[in-house]
GROMACS .gro file of C-alpha atoms in nm:
model
  193
    1MET     CA    1   1.639  -1.204  -3.446
    2SER     CA    2   1.557  -0.834  -3.450
    3SER     CA    3   1.182  -0.911  -3.456
    4LEU     CA    4   1.229  -1.119  -3.139
    5ALA     CA    5   1.403  -0.827  -2.968
    6THR     CA    6   1.127  -0.592  -3.081
    7THR     CA    7   0.862  -0.829  -2.946
    8SER     CA    8   1.049  -0.856  -2.617
    9ASN     CA    9   1.080  -0.477  -2.586
   10ALA     CA   10   0.712  -0.435  -2.673
   11SER     CA   11   0.607  -0.686  -2.408
   12ILE     CA   12   0.830  -0.519  -2.147
   13THR     CA   13   0.682  -0.182  -2.240
   14CYS     CA   14   0.331  -0.327  -2.210
   15LEU     CA   15   0.417  -0.481  -1.871
   16ARG     CA   16   0.568  -0.152  -1.752
   17ARG     CA   17   0.261   0.046  -1.857
   18GLY     CA   18   0.024  -0.208  -1.705
   19LEU     CA   19   0.211  -0.200  -1.374
   20ALA     CA   20   0.228   0.180  -1.377
   21THR     CA   21  -0.145   0.209  -1.445
   22THR     CA   22  -0.239  -0.048  -1.179
   23CYS     CA   23  -0.007   0.106  -0.919
   24ARG     CA   24  -0.139   0.454  -0.995
   25LEU     CA   25  -0.498   0.329  -0.956
   26ALA     CA   26  -0.414   0.160  -0.624
   27ALA     CA   27  -0.249   0.481  -0.498
   28ILE     CA   28  -0.553   0.688  -0.602
   29ILE     CA   29  -0.784   0.449  -0.416
   30GLY     CA   30  -0.556   0.476  -0.112
   31GLY     CA   31  -0.568   0.855  -0.137
   32LEU     CA   32  -0.947   0.852  -0.157
   33ILE     CA   33  -0.957   0.634   0.154
   34VAL     CA   34  -0.733   0.879   0.341
   35ALA     CA   35  -0.949   1.172   0.226
   36ALA     CA   36  -1.267   0.995   0.342
   37LEU     CA   37  -1.105   0.914   0.677
   38SER     CA   38  -1.004   1.278   0.716
   39LEU     CA   39  -1.359   1.399   0.653
   40MET     CA   40  -1.497   1.138   0.892
   41THR     CA   41  -1.248   1.244   1.160
   42VAL     CA   42  -1.344   1.611   1.122
   43ALA     CA   43  -1.714   1.517   1.144
   44SER     CA   44  -1.646   1.309   1.454
   45ILE     CA   45  -1.450   1.587   1.626
   46LEU     CA   46  -1.715   1.846   1.537
   47GLY     CA   47  -1.990   1.614   1.657
   48ARG     CA   48  -1.809   1.553   1.985
   49TRP     CA   49  -1.756   1.928   2.034
   50ILE     CA   50  -2.112   2.029   1.939
   51SER     CA   51  -2.266   1.762   2.161
   52SER     CA   52  -2.064   1.890   2.456
   53LEU     CA   53  -2.213   2.242   2.429
   54PRO     CA   54  -2.466   2.308   2.708
   55LEU     CA   55  -2.747   2.428   2.480
   56VAL     CA   56  -2.723   2.140   2.233
   57SER     CA   57  -2.715   1.869   2.497
   58ASP     CA   58  -3.046   1.997   2.643
   59ILE     CA   59  -3.237   1.983   2.311
   60ALA     CA   60  -3.384   1.637   2.248
   61VAL     CA   61  -3.413   1.688   1.871
   62LEU     CA   62  -3.036   1.730   1.845
   63SER     CA   63  -2.951   1.422   2.052
   64TRP     CA   64  -2.821   1.244   1.739
   65ILE     CA   65  -2.529   1.488   1.714
   66GLY     CA   66  -2.212   1.337   1.854
   67PRO     CA   67  -1.890   1.163   1.762
   68VAL     CA   68  -1.891   0.902   1.486
   69THR     CA   69  -1.924   0.559   1.642
   70GLY     CA   70  -1.616   0.347   1.575
   71ASP     CA   71  -1.411   0.631   1.430
   72TYR     CA   72  -1.089   0.492   1.578
   73GLU     CA   73  -1.157   0.149   1.430
   74MET     CA   74  -1.226   0.294   1.085
   75VAL     CA   75  -0.914   0.514   1.095
   76GLU     CA   76  -0.700   0.221   1.206
   77MET     CA   77  -0.822  -0.017   0.935
   78GLY     CA   78  -0.847   0.249   0.664
   79THR     CA   79  -0.496   0.381   0.724
   80ALA     CA   80  -0.350   0.030   0.706
   81ILE     CA   81  -0.536  -0.035   0.379
   82ALA     CA   82  -0.415   0.296   0.234
   83VAL     CA   83  -0.053   0.221   0.323
   84PHE     CA   84  -0.075  -0.121   0.157
   85LEU     CA   85  -0.213   0.046  -0.156
   86PHE     CA   86   0.054   0.320  -0.159
   87LEU     CA   87   0.354   0.086  -0.135
   88PRO     CA   88   0.355  -0.048  -0.495
   89TYR     CA   89   0.343   0.301  -0.651
   90CYS     CA   90   0.611   0.428  -0.416
   91HIS     CA   91   0.846   0.143  -0.505
   92LEU     CA   92   0.772   0.163  -0.877
   93ARG     CA   93   0.872   0.531  -0.867
   94GLY     CA   94   1.182   0.458  -0.657
   95GLY     CA   95   1.039   0.662  -0.371
   96HIS     CA   96   1.185   0.465  -0.082
   97VAL     CA   97   1.459   0.624   0.123
   98THR     CA   98   1.808   0.501   0.041
   99VAL     CA   99   2.143   0.582   0.195
  100ASP     CA  100   2.398   0.622  -0.083
  101LEU     CA  101   2.689   0.776   0.107
  102LEU     CA  102   2.919   0.478   0.059
  103VAL     CA  103   2.776   0.349  -0.267
  104MET     CA  104   2.775   0.667  -0.478
  105ARG     CA  105   3.155   0.672  -0.506
  106ALA     CA  106   3.189   0.297  -0.564
  107PRO     CA  107   3.268   0.160  -0.911
  108LEU     CA  108   2.969   0.110  -1.142
  109GLY     CA  109   2.991  -0.268  -1.115
  110VAL     CA  110   2.959  -0.250  -0.736
  111GLN     CA  111   2.671  -0.006  -0.761
  112ARG     CA  112   2.488  -0.232  -1.005
  113PHE     CA  113   2.550  -0.542  -0.790
  114LEU     CA  114   2.417  -0.365  -0.480
  115ALA     CA  115   2.112  -0.239  -0.673
  116VAL     CA  116   2.034  -0.593  -0.791
  117LEU     CA  117   2.088  -0.727  -0.436
  118ALA     CA  118   1.858  -0.461  -0.288
  119GLU     CA  119   1.583  -0.534  -0.540
  120ALA     CA  120   1.617  -0.910  -0.482
  121LEU     CA  121   1.595  -0.865  -0.106
  122PHE     CA  122   1.292  -0.638  -0.143
  123LEU     CA  123   1.127  -0.904  -0.362
  124VAL     CA  124   1.193  -1.175  -0.102
  125VAL     CA  125   1.055  -0.959   0.182
  126SER     CA  126   0.751  -0.861  -0.025
  127CYS     CA  127   0.671  -1.224  -0.110
  128LEU     CA  128   0.724  -1.324   0.254
  129MET     CA  129   0.485  -1.049   0.370
  130THR     CA  130   0.225  -1.158   0.113
  131TRP     CA  131   0.247  -1.516   0.237
  132ARG     CA  132   0.218  -1.413   0.605
  133LEU     CA  133  -0.073  -1.177   0.534
  134TYR     CA  134  -0.252  -1.465   0.363
  135HIS     CA  135  -0.209  -1.684   0.670
  136GLY     CA  136  -0.318  -1.395   0.892
  137LEU     CA  137  -0.632  -1.361   0.680
  138LEU     CA  138  -0.705  -1.732   0.724
  139ASP     CA  139  -0.664  -1.704   1.103
  140LYS     CA  140  -0.884  -1.393   1.131
  141HIS     CA  141  -1.148  -1.557   0.912
  142ARG     CA  142  -1.136  -1.890   1.096
  143TYR     CA  143  -1.184  -1.727   1.438
  144MET     CA  144  -1.428  -1.465   1.299
  145GLU     CA  145  -1.251  -1.179   1.477
  146THR     CA  146  -1.430  -0.846   1.446
  147SER     CA  147  -1.368  -0.489   1.554
  148MET     CA  148  -1.510  -0.399   1.896
  149LEU     CA  149  -1.768  -0.132   1.824
  150LEU     CA  150  -1.869  -0.180   1.462
  151GLY     CA  151  -1.821  -0.554   1.433
  152ILE     CA  152  -1.624  -0.522   1.108
  153PRO     CA  153  -1.458  -0.855   1.024
  154LEU     CA  154  -1.083  -0.798   1.059
  155TRP     CA  155  -1.001  -1.025   0.767
  156TRP     CA  156  -1.146  -0.764   0.528
  157GLY     CA  157  -0.843  -0.545   0.591
  158TYR     CA  158  -0.614  -0.837   0.514
  159ILE     CA  159  -0.763  -0.867   0.165
  160ALA     CA  160  -0.647  -0.515   0.080
  161GLY     CA  161  -0.308  -0.590   0.234
  162ILE     CA  162  -0.267  -0.901   0.021
  163ILE     CA  163  -0.371  -0.715  -0.294
  164GLY     CA  164  -0.122  -0.438  -0.216
  165PHE     CA  165   0.161  -0.682  -0.145
  166ILE     CA  166   0.091  -0.894  -0.453
  167LEU     CA  167   0.116  -0.578  -0.660
  168LEU     CA  168   0.430  -0.477  -0.470
  169SER     CA  169   0.581  -0.820  -0.539
  170LEU     CA  170   0.514  -0.774  -0.911
  171VAL     CA  171   0.675  -0.431  -0.900
  172CYS     CA  172   0.975  -0.576  -0.715
  173LEU     CA  173   1.009  -0.849  -0.978
  174TYR     CA  174   0.988  -0.593  -1.260
  175ARG     CA  175   1.245  -0.365  -1.095
  176LEU     CA  176   1.476  -0.661  -1.026
  177LEU     CA  177   1.464  -0.769  -1.390
  178ALA     CA  178   1.508  -0.411  -1.513
  179THR     CA  179   1.801  -0.350  -1.278
  180PHE     CA  180   1.960  -0.687  -1.357
  181SER     CA  181   1.935  -0.629  -1.732
  182GLY     CA  182   2.109  -0.294  -1.689
  183ASP     CA  183   1.817  -0.079  -1.805
  184ALA     CA  184   1.812   0.283  -1.711
  185ASP     CA  185   1.651   0.376  -1.381
  186PRO     CA  186   1.336   0.159  -1.369
  187SER     CA  187   1.161   0.415  -1.149
  188THR     CA  188   1.127   0.661  -1.437
  189GLN     CA  189   1.027   0.411  -1.703
  190GLY     CA  190   0.675   0.363  -1.576
  191ASP     CA  191   0.584   0.720  -1.669
  192ALA     CA  192   0.588   0.678  -2.046
  193SER     CA  193   0.211   0.634  -2.079
   0.00000   0.00000   0.00000
């Protein structure tokens, strides 16, 4: 019986580490996207400013200097993708805002019940969002909707959203099971790499 418990703990530890690594990688990719968008925005603003200078606008060789075409579209889509990729890591670490004014003085049984309920509700919402994003992807793909200036297919952004929400759903399931089983704070357990 003890070997079964050891195997179970080892598999939970493996799952925890796998989730932590995957969530960390998704958050790093999201951060790189935000950094790239920031650099592109600075380049676009500088190009817009430089092209508005009287001397530069008169020189034909420098006519290519200007704002980045479609910068608003790229910022809009890139920011949404980054947020989808940040959510799993944030939830794994317990980074969401909670209001504990009434709960912190409640008996431990009530606190545990409310923690399990919150994790279960988050899992349901995450799965619902994944399902709706999938149907949104199908609609955008079916009608071949694209962005106005660059012609980027809008369903591409939905792929990143679905990946982020699938990962978030897995994190929600892990945290629900960890909270239900009475483990210590599941947000700190993903760090033992």
